[in-house]
Short mmCIF file of C-alpha atoms in Angstrom, two decimals:
data_model
loop_
_atom_site.label_atom_id
_atom_site.label_comp_id
_atom_site.label_asym_id
_atom_site.label_seq_id
_atom_site.Cartn_x
_atom_site.Cartn_y
_atom_site.Cartn_z
CA MET O 1 62.04 105.90 63.29
CA GLU O 2 65.09 105.02 61.82
CA ASN O 3 65.20 102.17 59.21
CA ASP O 4 67.23 99.32 60.38
CA PHE O 5 67.21 97.06 57.51
CA SER O 6 70.13 98.83 55.48
CA ARG O 7 72.39 98.96 58.63
CA LYS O 8 71.83 95.01 59.16
CA TYR O 9 72.48 94.06 55.46
CA ILE O 10 75.78 96.20 55.30
CA LEU O 11 76.86 94.99 58.52
CA ALA O 12 76.22 91.20 57.35
CA LEU O 13 78.12 91.77 53.98
CA TYR O 14 81.26 93.18 56.23
CA VAL O 15 81.05 90.19 58.52
CA PHE O 16 80.51 87.80 55.36
CA PHE O 17 83.42 89.03 53.46
CA ASN O 18 86.04 89.10 56.47
CA VAL O 19 84.95 85.53 57.75
CA TYR O 20 85.15 84.43 54.08
CA CYS O 21 88.79 85.68 53.75
CA GLY O 22 89.56 84.13 56.87
CA VAL O 23 87.98 80.79 56.08
CA LEU O 24 89.94 80.93 52.80
CA PHE O 25 93.18 81.70 54.35
CA ILE O 26 92.67 78.61 56.72
CA SER O 27 91.51 76.18 54.21
CA LEU O 28 94.76 77.19 52.31
CA GLY O 29 96.89 76.08 55.28
CA GLY O 30 97.41 79.45 56.55
CA VAL O 31 98.63 81.04 53.14
CA LEU O 32 97.65 84.78 53.25
CA GLY O 33 96.12 86.53 50.49
CA GLY O 34 95.11 90.03 49.68
CA ASP O 35 98.34 92.52 50.04
CA PHE O 36 100.44 89.16 50.87
CA GLY O 37 99.77 87.72 47.42
CA TYR O 38 99.54 84.26 48.87
CA GLU O 39 103.41 84.37 49.55
CA TYR O 40 103.41 84.75 53.46
CA SER O 41 101.78 82.24 55.72
CA ALA O 42 100.39 82.29 59.49
CA SER O 43 99.48 79.83 61.92
CA ILE O 44 95.60 78.60 61.74
CA SER O 45 95.29 79.65 65.53
CA SER O 46 96.28 83.23 64.55
CA ILE O 47 94.01 83.42 61.82
CA PHE O 48 91.10 82.03 64.09
CA VAL O 49 91.91 84.58 66.88
CA ALA O 50 91.86 87.40 63.98
CA ILE O 51 88.52 86.33 63.28
CA LEU O 52 87.18 86.64 66.67
CA LEU O 53 88.61 89.80 67.20
CA VAL O 54 86.98 91.51 64.11
CA LEU O 55 83.67 90.03 65.03
CA PHE O 56 83.86 91.29 68.58
CA THR O 57 85.19 94.71 67.35
CA PHE O 58 82.11 94.89 64.85
CA PHE O 59 79.46 93.96 67.20
CA PHE O 60 80.75 95.53 70.27
CA THR O 61 81.15 98.82 68.63
CA LEU O 62 77.98 99.01 66.47
CA LYS O 63 75.44 96.94 68.76
CA VAL O 64 76.85 98.61 72.26
CA LEU O 65 78.93 101.45 71.77
CA TYR O 66 77.01 103.23 69.17
CA PRO O 67 73.30 102.85 70.39
CA LEU O 68 74.94 103.97 73.98
CA ILE O 69 76.40 107.08 72.46
CA ASN O 70 73.31 107.82 70.13
CA SER O 71 71.30 107.87 73.23
CA ILE O 72 72.77 111.07 74.38
CA LYS O 73 70.63 113.96 74.05
CA ILE O 74 71.70 117.30 72.40
CA PRO O 75 70.04 120.29 70.69
CA SER O 76 69.62 120.02 66.98
CA ILE O 77 69.70 122.48 63.94
CA SER O 78 67.83 122.25 60.58
CA LEU O 79 67.96 123.92 57.40
CA ASP O 80 65.78 124.41 54.13
CA TYR O 81 67.76 122.05 51.66
CA GLN O 82 67.70 124.74 48.98
CA LYS O 83 69.45 127.17 51.38
CA LEU O 84 72.16 124.66 51.94
CA SER O 85 72.19 123.34 48.29
CA TYR O 86 74.03 126.40 46.52
CA PRO O 87 77.14 126.03 49.48
CA ALA O 88 77.25 122.36 48.58
CA LEU O 89 77.11 123.07 44.81
CA LEU O 90 79.81 125.54 45.33
CA VAL O 91 82.13 123.07 47.37
CA LEU O 92 81.55 120.38 44.61
CA ALA O 93 82.64 122.61 41.78
CA PHE O 94 85.71 122.99 43.83
CA GLY O 95 86.36 119.41 44.14
CA PHE O 96 85.98 119.16 40.62
CA TYR O 97 88.33 121.69 39.85
CA SER O 98 90.93 120.64 42.34
CA ALA O 99 90.70 116.82 40.74
CA ILE O 100 91.04 117.90 37.04
CA PHE O 101 93.67 120.93 37.17
CA TYR O 102 95.66 120.00 40.45
CA GLN O 103 94.91 116.36 40.87
CA ILE O 104 94.11 117.07 44.50
CA GLY O 105 91.66 114.65 46.06
CA VAL O 106 92.39 111.97 43.42
CA ALA O 107 92.47 108.55 45.14
CA GLY O 108 95.68 106.66 44.87
CA LEU O 109 98.03 109.39 44.05
CA GLY O 110 99.05 109.71 47.67
CA ASP O 111 102.35 111.89 48.02
CA LEU O 112 102.80 112.02 44.14
CA ALA O 113 100.15 114.89 44.43
CA ASN O 114 101.90 116.52 47.40
CA ASN O 115 104.18 119.03 45.50
CA ASN O 116 104.82 122.61 46.41
CA GLU O 117 102.69 123.99 43.71
CA ASN O 118 99.08 125.29 44.39
CA GLN O 119 99.36 125.14 48.23
CA SER O 120 96.40 127.36 48.82
CA ALA O 121 94.15 125.04 46.81
CA ARG O 122 95.42 122.02 48.61
CA GLN O 123 95.04 123.45 51.98
CA LEU O 124 91.17 124.72 51.31
CA TYR O 125 90.54 121.36 49.82
CA ALA O 126 92.14 119.63 53.08
CA LEU O 127 89.88 122.29 55.14
CA LEU O 128 86.67 121.63 53.02
CA GLN O 129 86.90 117.94 52.57
CA PRO O 130 84.56 118.05 49.40
CA ALA O 131 83.85 114.45 48.74
CA VAL O 132 82.71 114.13 52.47
CA LEU O 133 80.83 117.35 52.99
CA VAL O 134 78.71 116.90 49.68
CA LEU O 135 78.07 113.21 50.61
CA ALA O 136 76.79 114.40 54.09
CA TYR O 137 74.47 116.98 52.13
CA ILE O 138 73.31 113.92 50.05
CA PHE O 139 72.41 111.82 53.00
CA ILE O 140 70.81 114.75 54.96
CA TYR O 141 68.11 115.74 52.14
CA SER O 142 67.79 111.86 50.46
CA ASN O 143 64.01 112.66 50.99
CA ILE O 144 63.93 115.68 48.67
CA ARG O 145 62.85 115.28 45.41
CA GLY O 146 64.01 118.72 43.88
CA PRO O 147 65.68 119.06 40.55
CA LEU O 148 68.61 120.87 42.29
CA TYR O 149 69.29 117.87 44.68
CA TYR O 150 69.24 115.36 41.73
CA LEU O 151 71.71 117.74 39.90
CA ILE O 152 74.11 117.74 42.85
CA VAL O 153 73.64 113.99 43.08
CA ALA O 154 74.74 113.39 39.48
CA PHE O 155 77.61 115.93 39.63
CA TYR O 156 78.61 113.84 42.76
CA VAL O 157 78.65 110.60 41.01
CA ALA O 158 80.79 112.10 38.00
CA TYR O 159 83.03 113.58 40.48
CA CYS O 160 83.53 110.24 42.37
CA LEU O 161 84.51 108.97 39.13
CA ILE O 162 86.72 111.29 37.84
CA ALA O 163 88.66 111.45 41.47
CA GLY O 164 88.59 107.62 41.56
CA GLN O 165 86.86 107.68 44.78
CA THR O 166 84.83 104.50 44.03
CA GLY O 167 84.10 103.83 47.71
CA GLN O 168 81.63 106.83 48.05
CA LEU O 169 79.69 105.40 45.30
CA LEU O 170 79.03 102.34 47.61
CA THR O 171 77.98 104.26 50.15
CA LEU O 172 75.37 105.85 48.03
CA PHE O 173 74.00 102.39 47.52
CA VAL O 174 73.29 102.17 51.16
CA LEU O 175 71.56 105.44 51.08
CA TYR O 176 69.29 103.70 48.20
CA ILE O 177 68.54 100.92 50.58
CA TYR O 178 67.80 103.19 53.44
CA CYS O 179 65.21 105.19 51.27
CA SER O 180 63.57 102.50 49.65
CA SER O 181 63.48 99.37 51.87
CA ASN O 182 60.53 98.10 53.30
CA ARG O 183 61.17 95.30 55.86
CA GLU O 184 57.64 93.76 55.13
CA GLN O 185 58.61 93.20 51.46
CA LEU O 186 60.65 90.38 50.60
CA SER O 187 60.52 91.19 46.88
CA PHE O 188 62.63 94.32 47.76
CA LYS O 189 65.02 92.31 49.89
CA LEU O 190 65.55 89.99 46.87
CA LYS O 191 66.22 92.95 44.69
CA VAL O 192 68.71 94.31 46.92
CA ILE O 193 70.64 90.97 46.92
CA PHE O 194 70.44 90.93 43.16
CA LEU O 195 71.70 94.56 42.74
CA THR O 196 74.59 93.65 45.45
CA ALA O 197 75.80 90.60 43.38
CA LEU O 198 75.43 92.72 40.22
CA GLY O 199 77.43 95.48 41.86
CA LEU O 200 80.06 92.69 43.01
CA ALA O 201 80.34 91.54 39.36
CA VAL O 202 80.68 94.98 37.90
CA TYR O 203 82.93 96.53 40.41
CA PRO O 204 86.01 94.82 38.64
CA PHE O 205 85.56 97.17 35.88
CA VAL O 206 84.98 100.20 38.19
CA ARG O 207 88.35 99.33 39.95
CA ILE O 208 90.09 99.03 36.45
CA LEU O 209 88.63 102.32 35.43
CA LYS O 210 90.03 103.62 38.94
CA ASN O 211 93.28 102.35 38.25
CA ALA O 212 93.21 103.81 34.66
CA VAL O 213 92.76 107.34 36.15
CA ILE O 214 95.61 106.99 38.44
CA MET O 215 97.68 105.73 35.66
CA GLN O 216 96.65 108.54 33.68
CA TYR O 217 97.85 111.01 36.20
CA VAL O 218 100.98 109.41 37.22
CA SER O 219 102.39 108.10 33.54
CA GLY O 220 100.85 110.85 31.40
CA THR O 221 99.28 108.31 29.14
CA SER O 222 95.58 108.92 27.81
CA PHE O 223 92.74 107.64 29.69
CA PHE O 224 91.83 104.87 26.92
CA GLU O 225 95.68 103.88 26.60
CA SER O 226 95.61 103.34 30.22
CA VAL O 227 92.27 101.09 30.32
CA LYS O 228 93.47 98.87 27.47
CA SER O 229 97.00 98.52 29.28
CA LEU O 230 95.27 97.30 32.34
CA LEU O 231 92.70 95.07 30.43
CA GLY O 232 95.76 93.33 28.88
CA SER O 233 95.40 90.34 25.95
CA ASN O 234 93.23 88.10 28.10
CA LEU O 235 90.12 89.64 29.41
CA LEU O 236 88.84 86.99 31.31
CA ASN O 237 91.91 86.20 33.46
CA THR O 238 92.08 90.32 34.22
CA TYR O 239 88.39 90.43 35.57
CA HIS O 240 89.14 87.18 37.32
CA THR O 241 92.09 88.64 39.44
CA TYR O 242 90.38 92.21 39.96
CA LEU O 243 87.13 90.10 41.35
CA ILE O 244 89.32 88.30 43.83
CA GLN O 245 91.12 91.51 44.64
CA SER O 246 87.89 93.08 45.25
CA PHE O 247 86.86 90.54 47.74
CA GLU O 248 90.41 90.59 49.28
CA ARG O 249 90.01 94.20 50.18
CA PHE O 250 88.27 92.89 53.58
CA GLN O 251 91.83 91.36 54.40
CA VAL O 252 92.17 92.59 58.01
CA VAL O 253 91.93 89.04 59.23
CA ALA O 254 95.09 88.51 57.21
CA ASN O 255 96.70 91.47 58.47
CA LEU O 256 95.96 91.13 61.97
CA SER O 257 97.08 87.39 61.96
CA TYR O 258 100.53 88.47 60.45
CA LEU O 259 101.12 91.52 62.79
CA MET O 260 100.27 88.99 65.75
CA GLU O 261 103.17 86.71 64.65
CA ASN O 262 105.60 89.01 63.63
CA PHE O 263 104.88 91.64 66.08
CA ARG O 264 108.23 91.65 68.11
CA SER O 265 110.25 92.49 64.64
CA LEU O 266 107.83 95.07 63.39
CA TYR O 267 107.87 96.64 66.53
CA VAL O 268 111.43 96.91 67.22
CA SER O 269 112.38 97.59 63.73
CA THR O 270 109.82 100.53 63.27
CA GLU O 271 110.15 102.18 66.80
CA LEU O 272 106.92 104.00 66.29
CA HIS O 273 105.97 106.47 68.96
CA VAL O 274 102.20 107.43 69.66
CA ILE O 275 103.10 111.11 68.83
CA ASP O 276 104.24 109.62 65.44
CA PHE O 277 100.54 108.74 64.89
CA PHE O 278 98.97 112.14 65.54
CA ASN O 279 101.76 113.72 63.32
CA THR O 280 100.44 111.83 60.21
CA ASN O 281 97.25 114.12 60.43
CA TRP O 282 97.42 117.67 58.96
CA ILE O 283 95.94 119.10 61.72
CA PHE O 284 97.94 117.60 64.57
CA ASN O 285 101.39 118.12 62.81
CA THR O 286 100.18 121.83 62.09
CA ILE O 287 99.67 122.11 65.80
CA GLY O 288 102.59 120.14 66.69
CA SER O 289 104.97 122.06 64.46
CA ARG O 290 104.24 125.13 66.83
CA THR O 291 105.03 123.47 70.05
CA ILE O 292 107.59 121.50 71.62
CA VAL O 293 105.52 118.49 71.42
CA THR O 294 106.62 117.51 67.98
CA ARG O 295 109.06 114.99 65.89
CA ASP O 296 109.99 114.55 62.76
CA LEU O 297 107.08 113.30 60.15
CA VAL O 298 107.43 109.46 60.03
CA ASP O 299 105.46 107.00 58.00
CA SER O 300 102.14 105.53 59.48
CA PRO O 301 101.91 102.00 60.66
CA GLN O 302 99.89 101.04 57.50
CA SER O 303 102.71 102.13 54.86
CA MET O 304 105.41 100.47 57.14
CA LEU O 305 103.52 97.31 57.26
CA ALA O 306 103.11 97.66 53.76
CA PHE O 307 106.98 98.18 53.20
CA HIS O 308 107.60 95.33 55.50
CA ILE O 309 105.87 93.02 53.19
CA ASN O 310 107.44 93.52 49.91
CA ASN O 311 110.03 96.28 50.43
CA VAL O 312 108.02 98.67 48.10
CA GLU O 313 107.46 102.21 49.38
CA GLY O 314 104.39 104.44 48.14
CA TRP O 315 101.60 102.17 49.41
CA ASN O 316 99.71 101.27 52.53
CA SER O 317 98.20 98.19 53.72
CA HIS O 318 95.09 98.61 56.27
CA ILE O 319 95.45 97.14 59.74
CA GLY O 320 92.12 97.33 61.36
CA LEU O 321 91.52 99.27 64.63
CA PHE O 322 93.29 96.41 66.66
CA GLY O 323 96.25 96.80 64.78
CA TYR O 324 97.38 100.00 66.43
CA ALA O 325 97.66 97.86 69.62
CA PHE O 326 100.46 95.72 67.85
CA ALA O 327 102.06 98.72 66.02
CA TYR O 328 102.67 100.92 68.95
CA GLY O 329 102.51 98.29 71.80
CA VAL O 330 100.79 99.23 75.16
CA SER O 331 100.35 102.88 74.02
CA GLY O 332 98.50 101.82 70.87
CA PHE O 333 95.41 101.49 73.36
CA LEU O 334 95.51 105.01 73.75
CA ILE O 335 94.87 105.31 70.07
CA VAL O 336 91.81 102.99 70.41
CA ILE O 337 90.50 105.32 73.39
CA PHE O 338 91.03 108.28 70.92
CA SER O 339 88.89 106.34 68.42
CA ILE O 340 86.16 105.92 70.63
CA LEU O 341 86.42 109.58 71.13
CA LEU O 342 86.20 110.36 67.82
CA MET O 343 82.88 108.22 67.45
CA VAL O 344 81.50 110.09 70.28
CA ILE O 345 82.03 113.75 68.60
CA ALA O 346 80.86 112.09 65.06
CA ILE O 347 77.64 110.73 66.52
CA LEU O 348 77.03 113.89 68.36
CA LEU O 349 77.37 116.24 65.66
CA SER O 350 75.41 114.04 63.29
CA ASN O 351 72.25 114.46 65.81
CA PHE O 352 73.09 118.20 66.02
CA ILE O 353 72.99 118.71 62.15
CA ASP O 354 70.03 116.11 61.24
CA PRO O 355 67.74 115.27 63.79
CA SER O 356 65.73 112.98 61.46
CA GLY O 357 68.50 110.38 61.66
CA LYS O 358 69.75 109.99 57.82
CA LEU O 359 72.96 111.51 58.71
CA ARG O 360 73.45 109.10 61.53
CA LEU O 361 73.44 106.38 58.92
CA LEU O 362 76.32 107.87 57.06
CA THR O 363 78.17 108.08 60.46
CA TRP O 364 77.35 104.38 61.33
CA ILE O 365 78.88 103.42 58.22
CA SER O 366 81.91 105.76 58.54
CA ILE O 367 82.55 103.99 61.64
CA LEU O 368 82.07 100.54 60.49
CA LYS O 369 84.70 101.46 58.04
CA LEU O 370 87.09 102.90 60.77
CA ILE O 371 86.94 99.69 62.92
CA CYS O 372 87.35 97.42 59.95
CA PHE O 373 90.26 99.08 57.85
CA GLY O 374 91.47 101.31 60.82
CA TRP O 375 91.83 104.51 58.74
CA ILE O 376 91.60 106.90 61.72
CA ASN O 377 92.67 110.11 59.71
CA ALA O 378 90.24 109.46 57.04
CA PHE O 379 87.44 109.38 59.91
CA ILE O 380 88.87 112.65 61.30
CA ASN O 381 88.29 114.18 57.83
CA TYR O 382 84.86 113.17 58.19
CA ILE O 383 84.44 114.73 61.46
CA GLN O 384 86.09 117.65 60.10
CA ALA O 385 83.62 118.00 57.18
CA LEU O 386 80.73 117.61 59.42
CA LEU O 387 81.81 120.41 61.67
CA ILE O 388 82.30 122.76 58.47
CA LEU O 389 78.82 121.63 57.75
CA ALA O 390 77.57 122.67 61.05
CA ILE O 391 79.21 125.84 60.82
CA ILE O 392 77.59 126.79 57.57
CA MET O 393 74.16 125.78 58.89
CA PHE O 394 74.47 127.45 62.03
CA CYS O 395 75.94 130.64 60.07
CA MET O 396 73.00 130.62 57.39
CA HIS O 397 70.37 130.00 60.23
CA ILE O 398 71.47 132.95 62.06
CA LEU O 399 71.54 135.26 58.76
CA MET O 400 67.95 133.88 57.81
CA SER O 401 66.37 134.83 61.47
CA LEU O 402 68.31 138.31 61.06
CA LEU O 403 66.70 139.08 57.74
CA PRO O 404 63.22 139.62 58.63
CA SER O 405 64.18 141.83 61.36
CA LYS O 406 66.18 144.02 59.02
CA GLN O 407 63.39 144.28 56.60
CA ALA O 408 61.17 145.26 59.48
CA ASP O 409 63.31 148.20 60.69
CA THR O 410 63.67 149.42 56.86
CA ALA O 411 59.93 149.57 56.69
#
C-alpha cells in the first residue's frame, strides 16, 4: 500500500507557499514580488484569479487526473538492485565527469555551456540525463540497506552540490518522509515539520553555494572568492534577501496575474507559434530539422517573459502550466493537452519499472513541479530518463534469463 502522508505534506507546502505569495502581493496593493522585484503591479482581481487557477490545477491534476491514469493496469518488470547498481554508478560517474571537466549539467549556466566543444559528451548527457536517472534508481530501491546503495546516494548528493542541482536534494527529503513516516505517530509528523523549518532556514546558504558554483564557472574566480563576494559585508541582510527569494520561487501567482494583464502586448510582440514550443526541446528540434515541419529556433515563452520584465537576456521566469495558454493563445491549450499525454506516459512507465509504487512518488512530485512551474522540457527529460532506465532493466532482465540456458548448453 502506498504511503500517502508524504504526498499530502508536499502538496500542502506547495499550496501554502503559492497562496502565501498571492496574499502577500494582494496585501501590498497588487505589487508583484519574485522576478518582478516589487517594481510591477497587477490588479487585486487578477491576483485572486491566479490563486484560484493554481489551486484548481493542483487539485484537479493530482486528485482527479493522476489517480485515473494510475488505475490503468499494465505489466511490470523488476530487477535485483545489485544488477542495476553498477549501471547507475557508471552513469553517475559520467555525470560527475561532465560537470567537473565540461560544465555539462551545471544548473544555471544555460547557454554559456552550450559551445561547440565536446559535443559527444553533451549529446550523451542529453540522452542519459544522469541527475534524473540515478534519482529514479534511488527511489526504486529505497528499501535497500546495502553498502552499494548508500555509496550511490552519497555520491549523488555530492554530485548535486557540484552541479548546483539543489532541487534534487529537496526531492530526496520527500523520499525520507516516504520511507520513515507512520501516520499513527504524531511525533514523526512534528519531526518532519521541524526538519522542514530547519531546511527552509538553511536553504539560503544552499542557494549561496549554488550561485557560487555558477559564478566560479562564469567568471573564473575561485569558489571561496565567489562565496565571499556573495555573502557581502552584511551577512544578516544577505541571508534575509536569499530567504525571501527562496519563498518567492513559488511566484507562479505573480507571473499568471502579470500574463493575464499583459496578454495582448506579450502575444503580439513575441509572435510565438506552437511549433516554436516543440523546437525548444532537443528531441523535437532534431526531428524537425530533418523534416519540412521546422522553423528557426526561437526563445521559450519563459525567456521572453523574463526579457519583457527587465530587458535582460539569458534567464527564464517560469509561467506555470496555464501560462502557455496566455503565451500561445488558443493553440496554447494544445500544449496543455500534450502535457497531459506526457503525464500518462510517465505514470505508465513508472508502473512498468517499479510495481512497488516508490517510483510513482517521484513521478507524482515531477508532475507537481510541472503544473506549478511549467517546465515541460524538464518533464520530457524525466520521461526520457525513465525510458532509458526501462530499456536497461529490460535488456538486463533478458540477459539474466539467457545465462542459465547457456550454462546448461555448455554442460
